[in-house]
mmCIF file of C-alpha atoms in Angstrom:
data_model
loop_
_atom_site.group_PDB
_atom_site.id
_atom_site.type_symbol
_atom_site.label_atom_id
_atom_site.label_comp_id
_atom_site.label_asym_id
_atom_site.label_seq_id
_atom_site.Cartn_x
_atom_site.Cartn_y
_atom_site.Cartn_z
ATOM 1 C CA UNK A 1 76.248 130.133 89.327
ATOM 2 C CA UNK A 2 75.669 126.415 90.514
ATOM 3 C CA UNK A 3 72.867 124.740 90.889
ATOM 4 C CA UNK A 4 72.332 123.834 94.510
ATOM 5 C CA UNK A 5 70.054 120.932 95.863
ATOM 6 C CA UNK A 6 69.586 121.048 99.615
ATOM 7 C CA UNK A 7 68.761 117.263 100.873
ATOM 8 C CA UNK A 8 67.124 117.078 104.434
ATOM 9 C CA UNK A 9 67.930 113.321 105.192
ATOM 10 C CA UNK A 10 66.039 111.301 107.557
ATOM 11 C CA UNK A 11 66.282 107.683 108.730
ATOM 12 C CA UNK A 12 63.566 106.346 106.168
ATOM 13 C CA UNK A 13 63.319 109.485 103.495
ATOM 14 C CA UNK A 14 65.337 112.175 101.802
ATOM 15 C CA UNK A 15 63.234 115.438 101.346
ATOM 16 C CA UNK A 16 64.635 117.508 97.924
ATOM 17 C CA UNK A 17 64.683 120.960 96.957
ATOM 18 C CA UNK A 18 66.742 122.458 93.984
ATOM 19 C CA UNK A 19 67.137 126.249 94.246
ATOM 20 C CA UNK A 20 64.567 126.473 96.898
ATOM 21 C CA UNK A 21 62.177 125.017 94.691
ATOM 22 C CA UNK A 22 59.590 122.336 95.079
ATOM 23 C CA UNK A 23 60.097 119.931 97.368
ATOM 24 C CA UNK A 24 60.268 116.235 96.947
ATOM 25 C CA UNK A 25 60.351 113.322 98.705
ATOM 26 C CA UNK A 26 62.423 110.061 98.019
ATOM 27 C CA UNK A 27 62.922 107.177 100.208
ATOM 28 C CA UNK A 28 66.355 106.935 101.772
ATOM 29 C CA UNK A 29 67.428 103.362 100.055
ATOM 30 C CA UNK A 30 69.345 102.589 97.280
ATOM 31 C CA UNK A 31 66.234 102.988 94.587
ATOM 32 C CA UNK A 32 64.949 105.995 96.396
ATOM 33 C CA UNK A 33 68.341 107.931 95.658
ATOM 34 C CA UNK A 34 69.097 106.394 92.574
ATOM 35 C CA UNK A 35 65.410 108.079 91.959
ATOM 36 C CA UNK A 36 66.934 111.188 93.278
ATOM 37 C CA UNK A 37 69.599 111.173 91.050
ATOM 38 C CA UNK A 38 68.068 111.367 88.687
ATOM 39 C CA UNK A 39 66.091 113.943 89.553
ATOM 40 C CA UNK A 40 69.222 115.979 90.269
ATOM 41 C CA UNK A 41 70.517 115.355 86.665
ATOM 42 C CA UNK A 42 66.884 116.875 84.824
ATOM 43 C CA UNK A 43 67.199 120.048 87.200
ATOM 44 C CA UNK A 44 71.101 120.225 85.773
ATOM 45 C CA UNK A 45 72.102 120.199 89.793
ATOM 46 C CA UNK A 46 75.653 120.230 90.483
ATOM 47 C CA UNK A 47 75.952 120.607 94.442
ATOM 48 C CA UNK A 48 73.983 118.625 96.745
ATOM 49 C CA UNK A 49 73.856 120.056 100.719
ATOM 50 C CA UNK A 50 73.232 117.878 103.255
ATOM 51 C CA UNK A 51 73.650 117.948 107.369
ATOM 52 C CA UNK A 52 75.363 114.504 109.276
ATOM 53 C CA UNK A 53 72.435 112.361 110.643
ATOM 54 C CA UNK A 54 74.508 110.308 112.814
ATOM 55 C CA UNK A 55 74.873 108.201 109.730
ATOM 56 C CA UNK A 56 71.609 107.647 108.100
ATOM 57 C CA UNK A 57 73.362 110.522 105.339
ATOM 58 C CA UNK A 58 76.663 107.687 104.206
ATOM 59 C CA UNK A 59 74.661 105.918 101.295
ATOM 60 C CA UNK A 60 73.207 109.687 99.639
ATOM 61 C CA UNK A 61 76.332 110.944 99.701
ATOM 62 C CA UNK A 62 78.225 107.907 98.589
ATOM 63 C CA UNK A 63 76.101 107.618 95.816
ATOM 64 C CA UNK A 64 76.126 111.256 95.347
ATOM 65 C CA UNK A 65 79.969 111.282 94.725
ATOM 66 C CA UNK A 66 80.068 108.149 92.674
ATOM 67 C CA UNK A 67 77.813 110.505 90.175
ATOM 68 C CA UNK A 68 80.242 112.890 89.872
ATOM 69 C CA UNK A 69 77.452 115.710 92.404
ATOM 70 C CA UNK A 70 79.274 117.511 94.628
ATOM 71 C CA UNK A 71 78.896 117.296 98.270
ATOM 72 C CA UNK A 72 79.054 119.300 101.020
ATOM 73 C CA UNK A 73 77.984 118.381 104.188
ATOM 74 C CA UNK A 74 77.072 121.668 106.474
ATOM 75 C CA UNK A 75 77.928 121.858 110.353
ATOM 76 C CA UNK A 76 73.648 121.686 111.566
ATOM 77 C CA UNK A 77 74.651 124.478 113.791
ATOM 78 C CA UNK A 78 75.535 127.027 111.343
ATOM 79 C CA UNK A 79 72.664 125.725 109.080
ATOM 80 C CA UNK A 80 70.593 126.758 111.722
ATOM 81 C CA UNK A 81 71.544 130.018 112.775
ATOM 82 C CA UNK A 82 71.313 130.677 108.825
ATOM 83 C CA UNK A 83 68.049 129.616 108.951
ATOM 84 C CA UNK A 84 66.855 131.822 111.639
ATOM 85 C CA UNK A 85 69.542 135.093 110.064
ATOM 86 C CA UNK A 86 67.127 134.634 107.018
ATOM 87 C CA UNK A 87 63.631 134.959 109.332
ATOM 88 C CA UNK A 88 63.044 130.849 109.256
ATOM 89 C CA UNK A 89 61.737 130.206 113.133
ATOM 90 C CA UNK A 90 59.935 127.075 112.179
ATOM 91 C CA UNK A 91 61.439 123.809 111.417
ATOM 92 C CA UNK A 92 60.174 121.130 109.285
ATOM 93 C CA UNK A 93 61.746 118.648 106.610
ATOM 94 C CA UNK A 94 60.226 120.580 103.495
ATOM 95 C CA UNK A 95 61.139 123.662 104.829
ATOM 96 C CA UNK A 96 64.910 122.634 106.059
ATOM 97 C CA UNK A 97 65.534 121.350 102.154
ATOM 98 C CA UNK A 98 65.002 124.705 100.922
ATOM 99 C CA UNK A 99 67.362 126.402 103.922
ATOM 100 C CA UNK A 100 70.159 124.220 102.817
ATOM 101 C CA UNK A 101 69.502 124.688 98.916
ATOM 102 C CA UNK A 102 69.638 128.276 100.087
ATOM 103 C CA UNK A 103 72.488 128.332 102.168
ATOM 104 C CA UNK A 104 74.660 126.425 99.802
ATOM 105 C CA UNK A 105 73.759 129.283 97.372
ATOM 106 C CA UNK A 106 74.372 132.444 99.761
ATOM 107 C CA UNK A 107 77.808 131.008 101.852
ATOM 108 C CA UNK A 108 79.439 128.802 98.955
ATOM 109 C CA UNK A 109 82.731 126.940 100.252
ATOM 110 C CA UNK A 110 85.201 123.863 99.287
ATOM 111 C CA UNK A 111 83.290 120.564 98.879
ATOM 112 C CA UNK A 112 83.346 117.998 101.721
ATOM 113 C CA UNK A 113 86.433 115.759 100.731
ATOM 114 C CA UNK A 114 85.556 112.096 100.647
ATOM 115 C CA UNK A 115 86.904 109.235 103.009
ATOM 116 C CA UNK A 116 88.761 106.395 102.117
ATOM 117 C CA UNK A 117 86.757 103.172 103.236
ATOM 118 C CA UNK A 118 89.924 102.121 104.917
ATOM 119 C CA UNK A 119 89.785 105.616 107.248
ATOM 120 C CA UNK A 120 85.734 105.048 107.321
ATOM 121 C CA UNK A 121 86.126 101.418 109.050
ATOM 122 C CA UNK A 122 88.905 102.964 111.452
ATOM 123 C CA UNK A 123 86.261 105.580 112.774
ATOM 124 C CA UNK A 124 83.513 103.350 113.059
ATOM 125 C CA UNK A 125 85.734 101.511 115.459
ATOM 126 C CA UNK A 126 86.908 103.506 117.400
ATOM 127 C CA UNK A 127 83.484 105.566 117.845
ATOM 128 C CA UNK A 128 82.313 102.041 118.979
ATOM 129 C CA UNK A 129 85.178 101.759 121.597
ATOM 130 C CA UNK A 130 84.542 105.218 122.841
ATOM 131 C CA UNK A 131 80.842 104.398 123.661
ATOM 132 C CA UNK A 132 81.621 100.854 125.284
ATOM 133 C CA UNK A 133 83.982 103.388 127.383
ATOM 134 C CA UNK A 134 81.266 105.939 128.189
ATOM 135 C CA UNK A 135 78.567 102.885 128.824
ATOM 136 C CA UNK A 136 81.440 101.817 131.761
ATOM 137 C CA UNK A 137 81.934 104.499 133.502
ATOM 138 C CA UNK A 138 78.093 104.903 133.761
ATOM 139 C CA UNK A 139 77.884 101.749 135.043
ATOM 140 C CA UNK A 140 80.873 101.687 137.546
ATOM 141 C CA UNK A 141 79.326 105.286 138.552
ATOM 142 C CA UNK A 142 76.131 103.193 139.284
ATOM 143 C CA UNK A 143 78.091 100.875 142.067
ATOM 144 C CA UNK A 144 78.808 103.747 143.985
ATOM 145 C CA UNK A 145 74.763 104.828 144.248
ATOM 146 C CA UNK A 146 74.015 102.079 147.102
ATOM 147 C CA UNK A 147 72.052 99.959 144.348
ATOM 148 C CA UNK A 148 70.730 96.584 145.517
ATOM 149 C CA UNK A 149 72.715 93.333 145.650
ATOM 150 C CA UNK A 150 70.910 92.015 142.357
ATOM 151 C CA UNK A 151 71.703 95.264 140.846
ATOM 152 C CA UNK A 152 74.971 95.229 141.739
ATOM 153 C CA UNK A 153 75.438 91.666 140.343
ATOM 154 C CA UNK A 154 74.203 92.448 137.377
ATOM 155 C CA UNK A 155 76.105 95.743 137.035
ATOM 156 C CA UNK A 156 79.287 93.904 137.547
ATOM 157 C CA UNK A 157 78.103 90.957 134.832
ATOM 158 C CA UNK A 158 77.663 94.007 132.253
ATOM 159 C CA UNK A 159 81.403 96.047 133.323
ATOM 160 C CA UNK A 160 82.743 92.296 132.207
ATOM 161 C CA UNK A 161 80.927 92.345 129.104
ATOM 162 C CA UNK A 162 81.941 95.722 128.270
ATOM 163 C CA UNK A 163 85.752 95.469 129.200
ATOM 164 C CA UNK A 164 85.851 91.944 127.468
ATOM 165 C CA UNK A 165 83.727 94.116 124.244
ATOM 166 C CA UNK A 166 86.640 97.094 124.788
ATOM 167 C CA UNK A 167 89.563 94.439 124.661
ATOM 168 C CA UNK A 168 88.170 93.031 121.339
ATOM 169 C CA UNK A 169 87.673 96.496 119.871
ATOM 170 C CA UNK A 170 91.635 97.817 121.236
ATOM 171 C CA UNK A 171 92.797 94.725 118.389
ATOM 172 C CA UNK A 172 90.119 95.114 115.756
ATOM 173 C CA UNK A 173 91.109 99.071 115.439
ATOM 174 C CA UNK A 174 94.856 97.799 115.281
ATOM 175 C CA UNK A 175 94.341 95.336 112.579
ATOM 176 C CA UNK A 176 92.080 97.946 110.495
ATOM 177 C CA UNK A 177 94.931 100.696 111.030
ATOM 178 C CA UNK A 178 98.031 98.145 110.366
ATOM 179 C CA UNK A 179 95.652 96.701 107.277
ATOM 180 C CA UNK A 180 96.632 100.241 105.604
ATOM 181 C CA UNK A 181 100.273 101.132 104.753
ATOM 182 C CA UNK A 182 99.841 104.669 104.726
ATOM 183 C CA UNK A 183 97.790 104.827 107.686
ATOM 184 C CA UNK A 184 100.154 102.480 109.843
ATOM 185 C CA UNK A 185 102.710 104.527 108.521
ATOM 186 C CA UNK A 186 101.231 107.542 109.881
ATOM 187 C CA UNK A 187 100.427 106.394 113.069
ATOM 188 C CA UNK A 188 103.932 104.976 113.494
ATOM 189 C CA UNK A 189 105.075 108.854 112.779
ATOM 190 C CA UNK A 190 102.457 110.208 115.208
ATOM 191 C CA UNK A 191 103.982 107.864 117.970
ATOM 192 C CA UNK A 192 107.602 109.183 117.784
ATOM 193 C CA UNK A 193 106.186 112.306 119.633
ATOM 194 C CA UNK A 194 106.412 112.203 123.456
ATOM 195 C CA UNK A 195 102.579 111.100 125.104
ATOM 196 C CA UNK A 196 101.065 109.867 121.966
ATOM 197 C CA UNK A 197 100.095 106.528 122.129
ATOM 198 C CA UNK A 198 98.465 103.988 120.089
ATOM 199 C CA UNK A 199 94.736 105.353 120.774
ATOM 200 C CA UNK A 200 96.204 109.174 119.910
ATOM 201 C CA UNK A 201 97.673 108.050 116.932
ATOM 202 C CA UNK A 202 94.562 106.094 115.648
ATOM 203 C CA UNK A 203 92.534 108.578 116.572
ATOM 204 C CA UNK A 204 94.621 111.713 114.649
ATOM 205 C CA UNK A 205 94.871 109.105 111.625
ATOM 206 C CA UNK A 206 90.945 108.725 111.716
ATOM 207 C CA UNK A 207 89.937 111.666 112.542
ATOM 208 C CA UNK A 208 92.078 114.198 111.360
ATOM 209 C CA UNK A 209 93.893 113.658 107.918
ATOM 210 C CA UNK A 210 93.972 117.374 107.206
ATOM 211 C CA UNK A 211 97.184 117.210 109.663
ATOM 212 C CA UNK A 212 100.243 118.101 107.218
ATOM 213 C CA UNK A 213 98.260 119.940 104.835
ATOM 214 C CA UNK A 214 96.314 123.012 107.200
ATOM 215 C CA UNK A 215 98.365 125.694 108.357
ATOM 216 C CA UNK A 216 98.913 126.385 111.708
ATOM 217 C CA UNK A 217 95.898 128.757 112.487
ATOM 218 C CA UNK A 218 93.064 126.843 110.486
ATOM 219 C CA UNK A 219 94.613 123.896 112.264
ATOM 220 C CA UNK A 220 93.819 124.911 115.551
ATOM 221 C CA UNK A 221 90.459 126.686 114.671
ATOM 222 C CA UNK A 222 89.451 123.342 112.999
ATOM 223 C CA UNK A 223 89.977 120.915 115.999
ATOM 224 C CA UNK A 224 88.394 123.663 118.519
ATOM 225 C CA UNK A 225 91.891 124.984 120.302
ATOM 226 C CA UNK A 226 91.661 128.845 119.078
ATOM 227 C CA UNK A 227 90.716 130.778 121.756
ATOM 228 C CA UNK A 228 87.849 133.622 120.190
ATOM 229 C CA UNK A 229 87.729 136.854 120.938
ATOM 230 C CA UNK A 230 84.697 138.643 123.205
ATOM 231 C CA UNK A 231 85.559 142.309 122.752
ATOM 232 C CA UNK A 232 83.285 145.437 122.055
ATOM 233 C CA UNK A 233 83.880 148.685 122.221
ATOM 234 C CA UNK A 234 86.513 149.515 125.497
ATOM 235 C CA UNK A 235 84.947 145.661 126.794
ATOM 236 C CA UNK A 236 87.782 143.271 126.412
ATOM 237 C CA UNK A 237 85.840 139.838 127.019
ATOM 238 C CA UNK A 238 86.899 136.538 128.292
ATOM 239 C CA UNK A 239 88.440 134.760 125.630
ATOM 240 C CA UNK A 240 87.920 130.795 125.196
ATOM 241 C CA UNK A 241 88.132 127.625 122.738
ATOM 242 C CA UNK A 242 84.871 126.420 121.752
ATOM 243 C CA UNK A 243 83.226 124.243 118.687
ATOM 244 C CA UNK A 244 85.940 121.705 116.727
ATOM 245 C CA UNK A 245 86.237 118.033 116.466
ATOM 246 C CA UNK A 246 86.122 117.025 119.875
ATOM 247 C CA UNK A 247 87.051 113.547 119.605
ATOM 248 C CA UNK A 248 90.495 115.253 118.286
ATOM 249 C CA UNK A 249 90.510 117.405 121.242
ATOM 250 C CA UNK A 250 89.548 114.889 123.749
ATOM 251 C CA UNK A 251 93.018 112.878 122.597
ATOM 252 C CA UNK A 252 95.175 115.954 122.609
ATOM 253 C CA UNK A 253 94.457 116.736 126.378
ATOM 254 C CA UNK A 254 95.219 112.814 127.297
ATOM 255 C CA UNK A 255 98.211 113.587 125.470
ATOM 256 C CA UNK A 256 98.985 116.693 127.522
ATOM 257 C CA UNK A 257 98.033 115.387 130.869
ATOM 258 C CA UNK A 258 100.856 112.766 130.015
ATOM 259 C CA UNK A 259 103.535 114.932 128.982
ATOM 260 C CA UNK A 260 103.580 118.001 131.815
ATOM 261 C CA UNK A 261 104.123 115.203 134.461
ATOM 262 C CA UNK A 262 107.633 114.507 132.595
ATOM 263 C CA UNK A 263 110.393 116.210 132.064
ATOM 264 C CA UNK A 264 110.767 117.361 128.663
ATOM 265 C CA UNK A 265 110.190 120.801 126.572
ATOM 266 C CA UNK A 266 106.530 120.660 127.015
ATOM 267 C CA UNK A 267 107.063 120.021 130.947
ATOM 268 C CA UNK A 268 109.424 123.375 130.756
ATOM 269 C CA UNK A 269 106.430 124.940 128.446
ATOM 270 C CA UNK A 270 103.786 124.624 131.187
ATOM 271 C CA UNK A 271 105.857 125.419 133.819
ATOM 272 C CA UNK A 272 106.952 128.606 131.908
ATOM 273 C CA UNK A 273 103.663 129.933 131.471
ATOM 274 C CA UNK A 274 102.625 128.778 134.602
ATOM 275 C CA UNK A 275 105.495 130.980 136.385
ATOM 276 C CA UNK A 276 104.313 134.102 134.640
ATOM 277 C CA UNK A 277 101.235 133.741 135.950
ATOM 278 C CA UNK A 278 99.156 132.055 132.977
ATOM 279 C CA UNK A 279 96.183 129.848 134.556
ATOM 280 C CA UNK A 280 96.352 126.641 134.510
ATOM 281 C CA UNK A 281 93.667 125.843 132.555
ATOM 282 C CA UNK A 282 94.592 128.667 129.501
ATOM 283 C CA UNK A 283 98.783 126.813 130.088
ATOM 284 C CA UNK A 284 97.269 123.610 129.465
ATOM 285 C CA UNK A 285 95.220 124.281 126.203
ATOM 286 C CA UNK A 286 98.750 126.353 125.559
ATOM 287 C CA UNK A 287 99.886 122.681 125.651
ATOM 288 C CA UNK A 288 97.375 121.322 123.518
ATOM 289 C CA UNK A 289 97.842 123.693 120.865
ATOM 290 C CA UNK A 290 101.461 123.560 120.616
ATOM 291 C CA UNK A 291 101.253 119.300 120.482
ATOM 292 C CA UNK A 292 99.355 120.255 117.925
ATOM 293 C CA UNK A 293 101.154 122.279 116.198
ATOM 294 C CA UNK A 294 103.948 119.304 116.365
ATOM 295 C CA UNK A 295 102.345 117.358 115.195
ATOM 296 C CA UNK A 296 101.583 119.027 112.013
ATOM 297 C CA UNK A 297 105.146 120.139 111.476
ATOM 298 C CA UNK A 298 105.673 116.257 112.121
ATOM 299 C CA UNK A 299 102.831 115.063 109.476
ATOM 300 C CA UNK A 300 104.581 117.778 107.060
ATOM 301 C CA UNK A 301 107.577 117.152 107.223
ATOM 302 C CA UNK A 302 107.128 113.138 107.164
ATOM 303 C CA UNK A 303 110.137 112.802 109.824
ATOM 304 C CA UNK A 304 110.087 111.486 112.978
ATOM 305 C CA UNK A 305 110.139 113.612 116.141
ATOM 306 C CA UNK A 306 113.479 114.808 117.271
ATOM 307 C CA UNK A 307 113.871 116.707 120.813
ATOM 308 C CA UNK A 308 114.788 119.938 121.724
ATOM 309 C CA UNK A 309 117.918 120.410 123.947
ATOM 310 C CA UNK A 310 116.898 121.965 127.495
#
């Protein structure tokens, strides 16, 4: 049975606890985990849990790999409803380390596969071009709220900045992609599909590299377009798409808002299911899901997009 350490990380320390043992603290620098580490190696530890911090988690589990631990880094949602499954209503560091020790022991699964620092630097750019993008359309939202001239001045001074920030971003994301073979080659492939542009295609590159490899239903589970059942008993619930990368998602319904407003097999796709009496919102994630599914074919296949004959 393996060893589990669950690691609660926070921005300045990295709380430890090895098959719901003890817990101990480290500092979250390169000493503290090399500290850690080591501590690791005495209790014979040979999976390390861990939850995204927005970041603060990259050096632990960069240094964690590099020792040959493995690493899995848990979805904090599932983590938590773990937690409270097993009776845990409070939440503190201490006490999260042991829930993740815990719940790498009770729900084992794959490791978290590592990312190539030239797919790291892509997402990190384009993360910082999506909030420049959200930080504009707060502020041209703001013009519209009857603000004061001065305001309004100053509001338009920071839309420049941004755009002029966005611009600069748009080329830095397009030299990190093209600085890649394989991932400019990808992205080319991506592009041969009808709506997918040179955001899309960045974005699937960065964001989703298990393209080609997933099947079709673990595929669409994974980036949040499987619609889940509500049923009990005789009930027959609504059924919707929740959870999945979002950022993923977010591209694939650009993507479809594109391609249902020309003529082409997805265009005849919508319409289809829109004739029979489909919603339009369950024909348009219809859409999504079978771009998708496209695309993996696509990625699989490693040719480029050919059409369909009407």
């Amino acid at each position: 049975m393996a060893v589990v350490a669950g690691v609660d990380v926070g921005k300045a320390s990295l709380d430890v606890s090895v098959s719901e043992g003890p817990v101990l603290r480290f500092d979250n620098t390169t000493k503290g985990i090399t500290k850690l580490l080591r501590h690791l190696a005495k209790q014979e530890a040979t999976l390390a849990v861990c939850e995204p911090t927005g970041g603060y988690e990259r050096l632990l589990v960069s240094r964690l790999r590099k020792a040959e631990v493995g690493v899995r880094v848990a979805n904090p949602s599932r983590v938590r409803a773990f937690a409270r499954a097993c009776g845990y209503e409070a939440k503190t560091d201490p006490l999260d380390a042991q829930v993740l020790s815990r719940y790498g022991q009770v729900l084992p699964a794959s490791e978290t596969p590592g990312t190539e620092p030239e797919r790291e630097e892509l997402q990190d750019l384009l993360r910082r071009r999506r909030q420049l993008v959200e930080q504009r359309v707060q502020e041209v939202n703001r013009l519209d709220k009857g603000v004061s001239a001065g305001v309004a001045e100053s509001t338009r001074r920071h839309i420049a900045w941004l755009e002029t920030e966005i611009a600069l971003l748009e080329k830095e994301y397009q030299a990190a992609l093209q600085a890649s073979a394989q991932l400019a080659k990808r992205a080319a492939l991506y592009r041969t599909v009808p709506g997918v542009g040179p955001l899309t295609a960045a974005t699937l590159v960065a964001f989703l590299p298990e393209l080609g490899q997933w099947d079709s239903k673990a595929l669409t589970s994974l980036v949040g377009l499987a619609p889940w059942s509500r049923d009990s008993g005789r009930k027959r619930g609504h059924r919707a798409i929740r959870g999945g990368r979002g950022v993923v998602r977010k591209a694939l319904y650009l993507c479809a808002c594109s391609v249902i407003q020309v003529e082409g097999e997805l265009r005849r796709f919508y319409q289809n299911l829109r004739q029979r009496g489909k919603p339009g919102n369950v024909a348009f994630v219809a859409v999504m899901r079978k771009l998708l599914l496209q695309l993996n074919a696509l990625a699989r296949r490693g040719t480029p997009w050919v059409p369909l004959t009407a």
